[in-house]
mmCIF file of C-alpha atoms and ligand atoms in Angstrom:
data_model
loop_
_atom_site.group_PDB
_atom_site.id
_atom_site.type_symbol
_atom_site.label_atom_id
_atom_site.label_comp_id
_atom_site.label_asym_id
_atom_site.label_seq_id
_atom_site.Cartn_x
_atom_site.Cartn_y
_atom_site.Cartn_z
ATOM 1 C CA MET K 212 139.862 166.543 230.436
ATOM 2 C CA THR K 213 138.961 166.828 233.398
ATOM 3 C CA GLY K 214 136.995 170.742 234.061
ATOM 4 C CA GLY K 215 140.468 172.579 235.590
ATOM 5 C CA LYS K 216 142.879 170.633 235.105
ATOM 6 C CA GLY K 217 145.378 169.466 232.277
ATOM 7 C CA VAL K 218 147.986 166.712 231.184
ATOM 8 C CA LEU K 219 151.774 167.120 232.423
ATOM 9 C CA ALA K 220 153.796 166.552 229.317
ATOM 10 C CA ALA K 221 157.688 164.518 230.992
ATOM 11 C CA ASP K 222 157.905 162.342 227.661
ATOM 12 C CA GLU K 223 160.480 164.150 226.448
ATOM 13 C CA SER K 224 162.874 161.842 224.775
ATOM 14 C CA PRO K 225 166.345 160.867 226.796
ATOM 15 C CA SER K 226 167.970 162.708 224.700
ATOM 16 C CA THR K 227 165.949 166.043 224.809
ATOM 17 C CA LEU K 228 165.825 165.672 228.604
ATOM 18 C CA GLU K 229 169.699 165.242 228.485
ATOM 19 C CA LYS K 230 169.937 168.697 226.724
ATOM 20 C CA ARG K 231 167.961 170.221 229.657
ATOM 21 C CA PHE K 232 169.569 168.961 232.758
ATOM 22 C CA LYS K 233 172.623 170.559 230.420
ATOM 23 C CA ALA K 234 171.118 173.846 231.546
ATOM 24 C CA ILE K 235 171.233 172.816 235.167
ATOM 25 C CA ALA K 236 174.559 170.201 235.101
ATOM 26 C CA VAL K 237 173.333 167.834 235.376
ATOM 27 C CA LEU K 238 174.729 164.282 233.734
ATOM 28 C CA SER K 239 172.376 162.441 232.498
ATOM 29 C CA THR K 240 171.266 158.787 233.159
ATOM 30 C CA GLU K 241 169.164 156.759 233.540
ATOM 31 C CA ALA K 242 168.615 157.005 237.372
ATOM 32 C CA SER K 243 169.307 160.430 237.161
ATOM 33 C CA ARG K 244 166.195 160.710 234.792
ATOM 34 C CA ARG K 245 164.320 158.419 237.156
ATOM 35 C CA ASP K 246 164.870 161.029 240.168
ATOM 36 C CA TYR K 247 163.644 164.166 238.042
ATOM 37 C CA ARG K 248 160.733 162.339 237.553
ATOM 38 C CA ALA K 249 160.648 160.510 240.414
ATOM 39 C CA VAL K 250 160.795 164.116 241.763
ATOM 40 C CA LEU K 251 157.165 165.089 239.409
ATOM 41 C CA LEU K 252 155.675 162.723 240.095
ATOM 42 C CA SER K 253 155.686 162.498 243.779
ATOM 43 C CA THR K 254 154.120 165.960 244.124
ATOM 44 C CA PRO K 255 151.717 166.172 246.581
ATOM 45 C CA ARG K 256 148.263 167.374 245.653
ATOM 46 C CA LEU K 257 149.636 166.880 241.528
ATOM 47 C CA ASN K 258 146.112 165.830 240.992
ATOM 48 C CA ASP K 259 144.772 168.859 242.433
ATOM 49 C CA ALA K 260 145.272 170.346 238.886
ATOM 50 C CA ILE K 261 146.830 167.370 236.473
ATOM 51 C CA SER K 262 144.629 164.693 236.088
ATOM 52 C CA GLY K 263 147.154 163.430 232.836
ATOM 53 C CA VAL K 264 150.662 162.772 232.719
ATOM 54 C CA ILE K 265 153.109 161.080 229.615
ATOM 55 C CA LEU K 266 154.532 159.286 229.671
ATOM 56 C CA GLN K 267 158.502 157.583 227.271
ATOM 57 C CA ASP K 268 159.383 154.294 226.672
ATOM 58 C CA GLU K 269 162.010 154.701 229.451
ATOM 59 C CA THR K 270 159.722 156.129 232.503
ATOM 60 C CA ILE K 271 156.536 153.939 231.915
ATOM 61 C CA ARG K 272 159.157 150.886 232.802
ATOM 62 C CA GLN K 273 160.584 152.890 235.868
ATOM 63 C CA ALA K 274 159.505 152.776 239.302
ATOM 64 C CA ILE K 275 158.853 154.534 242.558
ATOM 65 C CA GLY K 276 159.698 153.626 246.017
ATOM 66 C CA GLY K 277 158.867 149.659 244.621
ATOM 67 C CA VAL K 278 155.358 151.318 243.103
ATOM 68 C CA PRO K 279 155.715 150.558 238.854
ATOM 69 C CA ILE K 280 155.111 154.588 237.672
ATOM 70 C CA PRO K 281 151.784 154.198 235.783
ATOM 71 C CA ALA K 282 150.117 152.452 238.645
ATOM 72 C CA TRP K 283 151.831 155.519 241.232
ATOM 73 C CA LEU K 284 149.341 157.858 238.660
ATOM 74 C CA GLU K 285 146.603 155.641 238.599
ATOM 75 C CA ALA K 286 146.104 155.437 242.584
ATOM 76 C CA GLN K 287 146.265 159.907 242.180
ATOM 77 C CA GLY K 288 144.422 159.511 240.356
ATOM 78 C CA ILE K 289 145.611 160.219 237.491
ATOM 79 C CA VAL K 290 145.437 158.669 234.141
ATOM 80 C CA PRO K 291 149.070 157.433 232.816
ATOM 81 C CA GLY K 292 149.632 157.727 229.035
ATOM 82 C CA ILE K 293 152.492 157.438 226.436
ATOM 83 C CA LYS K 294 154.172 158.572 223.575
ATOM 84 C CA VAL K 295 155.114 156.709 220.822
ATOM 85 C CA ASP K 296 156.435 158.410 218.156
ATOM 86 C CA GLY K 297 159.803 157.938 217.034
ATOM 87 C CA GLY K 298 160.342 161.373 216.978
ATOM 88 C CA THR K 299 161.049 163.326 213.367
ATOM 89 C CA VAL K 300 163.660 162.879 210.158
ATOM 90 C CA ASP K 301 164.472 165.233 207.439
ATOM 91 C CA LEU K 302 161.758 164.402 205.015
ATOM 92 C CA ALA K 303 163.464 163.665 202.204
ATOM 93 C CA HIS K 304 163.385 165.191 198.910
ATOM 94 C CA PHE K 305 161.880 168.858 201.281
ATOM 95 C CA ALA K 306 164.803 170.368 203.154
ATOM 96 C CA GLY K 307 163.761 172.062 206.101
ATOM 97 C CA GLU K 308 160.897 169.957 206.613
ATOM 98 C CA LYS K 309 159.754 166.881 209.147
ATOM 99 C CA ILE K 310 158.823 163.641 209.227
ATOM 100 C CA THR K 311 157.799 161.906 212.254
ATOM 101 C CA GLN K 312 158.342 158.499 212.296
ATOM 102 C CA GLY K 313 157.354 155.401 214.723
ATOM 103 C CA LEU K 314 154.436 153.021 212.914
ATOM 104 C CA ASP K 315 156.902 150.549 212.576
ATOM 105 C CA GLY K 316 155.895 147.103 215.170
ATOM 106 C CA LEU K 317 153.084 150.184 217.264
ATOM 107 C CA ARG K 318 150.328 147.610 217.359
ATOM 108 C CA GLY K 319 153.163 145.238 219.615
ATOM 109 C CA ARG K 320 154.351 148.352 220.977
ATOM 110 C CA LEU K 321 150.725 149.981 222.080
ATOM 111 C CA ALA K 322 149.651 146.256 223.505
ATOM 112 C CA VAL K 323 152.629 146.485 225.690
ATOM 113 C CA TYR K 324 152.115 149.484 226.885
ATOM 114 C CA ARG K 325 148.593 149.197 227.297
ATOM 115 C CA GLN K 326 149.568 145.757 229.684
ATOM 116 C CA LEU K 327 152.057 149.296 230.969
ATOM 117 C CA GLY K 328 149.003 151.058 232.013
ATOM 118 C CA ALA K 329 148.822 153.518 229.329
ATOM 119 C CA ARG K 330 145.728 154.613 228.364
ATOM 120 C CA PHE K 331 146.177 157.280 226.481
ATOM 121 C CA THR K 332 149.053 157.609 224.201
ATOM 122 C CA LYS K 333 150.494 160.670 222.160
ATOM 123 C CA TRP K 334 152.124 161.185 218.407
ATOM 124 C CA ARG K 335 154.003 164.620 217.357
ATOM 125 C CA ALA K 336 154.566 165.861 214.039
ATOM 126 C CA VAL K 337 156.581 169.575 213.502
ATOM 127 C CA ILE K 338 155.661 171.760 210.983
ATOM 128 C CA THR K 339 157.674 174.562 209.870
ATOM 129 C CA VAL K 340 156.285 178.227 209.062
ATOM 130 C CA GLY K 341 158.767 179.773 206.104
ATOM 131 C CA GLU K 342 157.971 181.294 202.947
ATOM 132 C CA VAL K 343 157.693 178.688 200.994
ATOM 133 C CA LEU K 344 156.554 175.662 203.647
ATOM 134 C CA PRO K 345 154.695 173.994 205.097
ATOM 135 C CA THR K 346 154.337 172.022 201.651
ATOM 136 C CA ARG K 347 151.470 170.260 200.715
ATOM 137 C CA ALA K 348 153.324 166.757 201.178
ATOM 138 C CA CYS K 349 154.771 167.311 204.503
ATOM 139 C CA LEU K 350 151.544 168.294 205.411
ATOM 140 C CA ALA K 351 149.850 165.572 203.890
ATOM 141 C CA ALA K 352 152.860 163.110 204.984
ATOM 142 C CA ASN K 353 152.539 164.078 208.808
ATOM 143 C CA ALA K 354 148.744 163.298 208.175
ATOM 144 C CA ARG K 355 148.341 160.087 206.734
ATOM 145 C CA ALA K 356 151.736 158.856 209.616
ATOM 146 C CA MET K 357 149.185 160.400 212.489
ATOM 147 C CA ALA K 358 145.592 159.230 210.778
ATOM 148 C CA LEU K 359 147.217 155.544 210.963
ATOM 149 C CA PHE K 360 148.993 156.025 214.760
ATOM 150 C CA ALA K 361 145.511 157.010 215.688
ATOM 151 C CA ALA K 362 143.587 154.675 214.360
ATOM 152 C CA ARG K 363 145.850 152.175 215.435
ATOM 153 C CA SER K 364 145.315 153.592 219.203
ATOM 154 C CA GLN K 365 141.368 153.463 219.060
ATOM 155 C CA GLU K 366 141.710 149.685 218.038
ATOM 156 C CA ALA K 367 143.760 149.008 221.425
ATOM 157 C CA GLY K 368 141.656 150.224 223.200
ATOM 158 C CA LEU K 369 143.387 153.893 223.754
ATOM 159 C CA VAL K 370 142.424 157.492 223.296
ATOM 160 C CA PRO K 371 145.188 158.553 220.683
ATOM 161 C CA VAL K 372 146.294 162.134 221.842
ATOM 162 C CA VAL K 373 147.279 164.057 217.558
ATOM 163 C CA GLU K 374 149.645 166.270 217.702
ATOM 164 C CA PRO K 375 150.688 168.279 215.195
ATOM 165 C CA GLU K 376 152.394 171.052 216.318
ATOM 166 C CA VAL K 377 153.399 174.219 214.401
ATOM 167 C CA LEU K 378 156.505 175.523 215.207
ATOM 168 C CA MET K 379 156.733 179.203 216.390
ATOM 169 C CA ASP K 380 160.348 179.490 214.869
ATOM 170 C CA GLY K 381 161.088 182.368 212.475
ATOM 171 C CA ARG K 382 159.493 185.194 211.261
ATOM 172 C CA HIS K 383 155.759 184.863 210.608
ATOM 173 C CA THR K 384 153.075 186.962 211.105
ATOM 174 C CA LEU K 385 150.449 185.970 213.469
ATOM 175 C CA ALA K 386 147.988 185.879 210.230
ATOM 176 C CA ARG K 387 150.387 183.103 208.319
ATOM 177 C CA CYS K 388 150.350 180.798 211.897
ATOM 178 C CA GLU K 389 146.642 181.167 211.297
ATOM 179 C CA GLU K 390 146.574 180.022 207.920
ATOM 180 C CA VAL K 391 148.684 176.920 208.277
ATOM 181 C CA THR K 392 147.361 175.678 211.729
ATOM 182 C CA ARG K 393 143.775 175.618 209.816
ATOM 183 C CA GLU K 394 145.437 174.394 206.212
ATOM 184 C CA ALA K 395 147.589 171.698 208.491
ATOM 185 C CA LEU K 396 144.468 171.295 210.242
ATOM 186 C CA GLU K 397 142.406 170.484 207.831
ATOM 187 C CA VAL K 398 144.730 167.895 206.253
ATOM 188 C CA VAL K 399 145.061 166.001 209.676
ATOM 189 C CA PHE K 400 141.265 165.735 209.989
ATOM 190 C CA ALA K 401 140.880 164.980 206.083
ATOM 191 C CA ALA K 402 143.243 161.746 207.052
ATOM 192 C CA LEU K 403 141.575 161.043 210.322
ATOM 193 C CA SER K 404 137.988 161.036 208.442
ATOM 194 C CA GLU K 405 139.346 158.796 206.171
ATOM 195 C CA HIS K 406 141.183 156.122 208.301
ATOM 196 C CA ARG K 407 137.886 155.802 210.421
ATOM 197 C CA VAL K 408 139.355 157.244 213.439
ATOM 198 C CA SER K 409 136.068 158.258 215.960
ATOM 199 C CA LEU K 410 136.415 161.466 216.605
ATOM 200 C CA GLU K 411 134.818 161.546 219.857
ATOM 201 C CA ALA K 412 137.243 159.277 221.317
ATOM 202 C CA MET K 413 140.656 161.424 220.578
ATOM 203 C CA VAL K 414 141.985 164.375 221.476
ATOM 204 C CA LEU K 415 143.753 167.421 219.815
ATOM 205 C CA LYS K 416 146.877 169.259 220.509
ATOM 206 C CA THR K 417 147.680 172.348 218.942
ATOM 207 C CA GLY K 418 149.962 175.182 219.184
ATOM 208 C CA MET K 419 148.037 178.561 220.361
ATOM 209 C CA VAL K 420 148.629 180.735 217.154
ATOM 210 C CA LEU K 421 151.141 183.060 217.764
ATOM 211 C CA ALA K 422 153.114 185.240 215.661
ATOM 212 C CA GLY K 423 157.266 183.509 215.156
ATOM 213 C CA SER K 424 159.169 184.209 217.751
ATOM 214 C CA ASP K 425 161.919 186.677 215.626
ATOM 215 C CA CYS K 426 158.191 188.658 214.671
ATOM 216 C CA PRO K 427 158.447 191.914 215.119
ATOM 217 C CA ARG K 428 154.922 192.305 215.790
ATOM 218 C CA GLN K 429 153.501 190.125 218.657
ATOM 219 C CA ALA K 430 149.814 190.323 218.705
ATOM 220 C CA ASP K 431 148.251 190.836 222.157
ATOM 221 C CA VAL K 432 146.857 188.282 224.394
ATOM 222 C CA GLY K 433 143.608 189.620 223.550
ATOM 223 C CA THR K 434 143.712 188.909 219.822
ATOM 224 C CA VAL K 435 146.052 185.603 220.400
ATOM 225 C CA ALA K 436 143.004 184.175 222.006
ATOM 226 C CA GLU K 437 140.322 185.052 218.885
ATOM 227 C CA VAL K 438 142.612 184.097 216.373
ATOM 228 C CA THR K 439 143.117 180.607 218.246
ATOM 229 C CA LEU K 440 139.321 180.225 218.664
ATOM 230 C CA ARG K 441 139.105 181.183 215.321
ATOM 231 C CA CYS K 442 141.005 179.212 213.361
ATOM 232 C CA LEU K 443 140.393 176.233 216.178
ATOM 233 C CA ARG K 444 136.083 177.235 214.909
ATOM 234 C CA ARG K 445 137.206 176.632 211.512
ATOM 235 C CA ALA K 446 139.075 174.036 211.421
ATOM 236 C CA ALA K 447 138.548 170.791 214.324
ATOM 237 C CA PRO K 448 134.961 169.330 214.189
ATOM 238 C CA ALA K 449 132.629 169.581 217.307
ATOM 239 C CA ALA K 450 132.979 165.815 217.776
ATOM 240 C CA VAL K 451 136.516 166.328 218.741
ATOM 241 C CA GLY K 452 136.605 165.224 222.300
ATOM 242 C CA GLY K 453 138.761 167.669 223.257
ATOM 243 C CA ILE K 454 141.238 170.313 222.601
ATOM 244 C CA LEU K 455 145.079 170.703 224.530
ATOM 245 C CA PHE K 456 147.582 173.595 224.153
ATOM 246 C CA LEU K 457 151.263 173.216 223.977
ATOM 247 C CA SER K 458 153.477 175.352 224.858
ATOM 248 C CA GLY K 459 155.625 175.716 222.367
ATOM 249 C CA GLY K 460 158.868 177.602 223.353
ATOM 250 C CA GLN K 461 156.524 180.688 225.625
ATOM 251 C CA THR K 462 157.817 181.525 229.024
ATOM 252 C CA GLU K 463 155.687 180.054 231.481
ATOM 253 C CA VAL K 464 154.107 182.874 232.401
ATOM 254 C CA ALA K 465 153.268 183.386 228.731
ATOM 255 C CA ALA K 466 151.669 180.305 228.654
ATOM 256 C CA THR K 467 149.283 180.774 231.433
ATOM 257 C CA VAL K 468 148.519 184.979 230.221
ATOM 258 C CA ARG K 469 146.465 182.979 226.764
ATOM 259 C CA LEU K 470 145.827 179.764 228.161
ATOM 260 C CA ASN K 471 143.703 182.276 230.370
ATOM 261 C CA ALA K 472 142.472 184.529 227.640
ATOM 262 C CA ILE K 473 141.331 181.888 225.678
ATOM 263 C CA CYS K 474 139.924 179.407 227.859
ATOM 264 C CA ALA K 475 138.212 183.171 229.238
ATOM 265 C CA HIS K 476 135.619 182.978 226.038
ATOM 266 C CA HIS K 477 134.523 179.556 228.058
ATOM 267 C CA ASP K 478 133.595 178.289 224.009
ATOM 268 C CA PRO K 479 131.309 175.359 225.083
ATOM 269 C CA THR K 480 132.206 174.225 221.582
ATOM 270 C CA TRP K 481 134.643 171.627 222.682
ATOM 271 C CA PRO K 482 136.600 170.967 226.494
ATOM 272 C CA LEU K 483 139.973 173.301 226.600
ATOM 273 C CA SER K 484 142.929 172.582 228.520
ATOM 274 C CA PHE K 485 146.635 172.863 229.020
ATOM 275 C CA SER K 486 149.120 169.875 227.636
ATOM 276 C CA PHE K 487 152.670 171.633 228.596
ATOM 277 C CA GLY K 488 156.659 170.278 228.733
ATOM 278 C CA ARG K 489 158.285 173.014 229.045
ATOM 279 C CA ALA K 490 156.133 176.202 230.481
ATOM 280 C CA LEU K 491 154.676 172.987 233.088
ATOM 281 C CA GLN K 492 158.580 171.805 234.105
ATOM 282 C CA GLU K 493 160.927 175.251 233.698
ATOM 283 C CA SER K 494 160.846 176.358 237.290
ATOM 284 C CA ALA K 495 160.376 173.026 238.674
ATOM 285 C CA LEU K 496 163.902 171.627 236.782
ATOM 286 C CA LYS K 497 165.780 175.213 237.733
ATOM 287 C CA ALA K 498 164.729 174.866 241.505
ATOM 288 C CA TRP K 499 165.658 171.008 241.703
ATOM 289 C CA GLN K 500 169.071 171.134 239.994
ATOM 290 C CA GLY K 501 169.965 167.101 240.971
ATOM 291 C CA LEU K 502 169.736 167.410 244.033
ATOM 292 C CA ALA K 503 167.884 165.104 246.717
ATOM 293 C CA ALA K 504 167.336 167.996 249.559
ATOM 294 C CA ASN K 505 165.641 170.500 247.408
ATOM 295 C CA ALA K 506 163.199 168.306 246.108
ATOM 296 C CA GLY K 507 160.460 170.209 247.550
ATOM 297 C CA ALA K 508 161.128 173.237 246.017
ATOM 298 C CA ALA K 509 160.265 171.695 243.234
ATOM 299 C CA GLN K 510 157.485 170.278 243.626
ATOM 300 C CA ALA K 511 156.448 173.834 245.199
ATOM 301 C CA ALA K 512 157.312 174.897 241.533
ATOM 302 C CA LEU K 513 155.127 172.511 239.969
ATOM 303 C CA ARG K 514 152.708 173.010 242.178
ATOM 304 C CA HIS K 515 151.792 176.227 241.678
ATOM 305 C CA ARG K 516 153.145 176.796 237.625
ATOM 306 C CA ALA K 517 150.675 173.318 237.572
ATOM 307 C CA GLY K 518 147.166 175.071 239.537
ATOM 308 C CA CYS K 519 148.054 178.861 238.008
ATOM 309 C CA ASN K 520 146.745 176.755 234.139
ATOM 310 C CA GLY K 521 144.504 174.758 236.267
ATOM 311 C CA LEU K 522 142.842 178.617 237.437
ATOM 312 C CA ALA K 523 143.139 179.640 233.940
ATOM 313 C CA VAL K 524 141.395 176.529 232.018
ATOM 314 C CA ARG K 525 138.205 178.241 233.935
ATOM 315 C CA GLY K 526 139.395 181.738 232.407
ATOM 316 C CA LYS K 527 140.293 182.277 236.711
ATOM 317 C CA TYR K 528 143.624 182.908 236.151
ATOM 318 C CA THR K 529 144.847 186.067 237.619
ATOM 319 C CA ALA K 530 147.880 188.351 238.403
ATOM 320 C CA GLU K 531 147.922 187.333 242.586
ATOM 321 C CA ALA K 532 147.188 183.896 242.122
ATOM 322 C CA GLU K 533 150.734 184.513 240.352
ATOM 323 C CA GLN K 534 152.141 186.431 243.123
ATOM 324 C CA ALA K 535 150.709 183.533 246.430
ATOM 325 C CA ASN K 536 153.379 181.405 245.417
ATOM 326 C CA GLU K 537 154.608 179.048 247.954
ATOM 327 C CA ALA K 538 157.730 177.989 246.178
HETATM 328 P P1 LIG N 247 155.975 171.851 225.542
HETATM 329 O O1 LIG N 247 154.622 172.544 225.757
HETATM 330 O O2 LIG N 247 156.798 171.933 226.104
HETATM 331 O O3 LIG N 247 155.608 172.373 224.070
HETATM 332 O O4 LIG N 247 155.824 170.526 225.160
HETATM 333 C C1 LIG N 247 154.349 169.780 225.233
HETATM 334 C C2 LIG N 247 154.739 168.512 224.198
HETATM 335 O O5 LIG N 247 154.266 167.437 224.460
HETATM 336 C C3 LIG N 247 155.466 168.361 222.935
HETATM 337 O O6 LIG N 247 155.074 167.323 222.232
#
């Protein structure tokens, strides 16, 4: 949560990365996934605006030029983290809702990841918004799993990033997203408290409060910022070590513009920053196209996006900064 820096989420599972690679007609293999991550993580001056990277099981065991990736990041002053959840499955008896799996054997895996160099962990739950969703059962089951994950992580000396993501999919209004986000956070923090998770030693990763992507009425950026901060002030304890925003399917520029508007309020309650996946990688992935010759262009695209988000965290992002793209 260092000022002006954020976290690169590069923890797509092999099957998610396969989908992203399909869009650029690149075959997803262990080698091509490593090559892609190597391009991203060897971006010159990546640490100007990135202080942490979330890896996943395959990547944390890979190397760049013979250097294990966690050590590679450490050498640049970037903290390596690891996604430890096992993805989502349908929640039995609750159509359209998901539960995140991955608690079985977690203690052993955390010890291995720490040994491999991880210093923080991530667990993502997804909350679907619908007319009657989310159910209380879905919120409670996911919150319990997140609390157990966070407690286990702290026991292992790792900082948990707790991520209850309220999905943007759907026609719901901004007000409905605020209501669901607030309830989801309240249920999560009740479970964290029950499991004696140290709030100071954890990070919350959450979505911005936005109308559903199919809602005809989209709020202006100032309203998004105000409502997002209001919702977080109501539901996230001030003791929380920091809050990171996910991008959740927003375009790269929209995510940066909204992040800037939120951070421009300079709310002193918690440090705020970004932990984007798609909104940091989209242009870089397109520039790369699976070709080593395009590595420099992909890195320039990532450095530009990271730099713009670094400015946004300080509330200093401008249209001029967006234009000043070396890529
Ligand atoms: P997006 O920013 O693409 O939503 O991904 C962030 C993330 O880490 C989701 O778990």
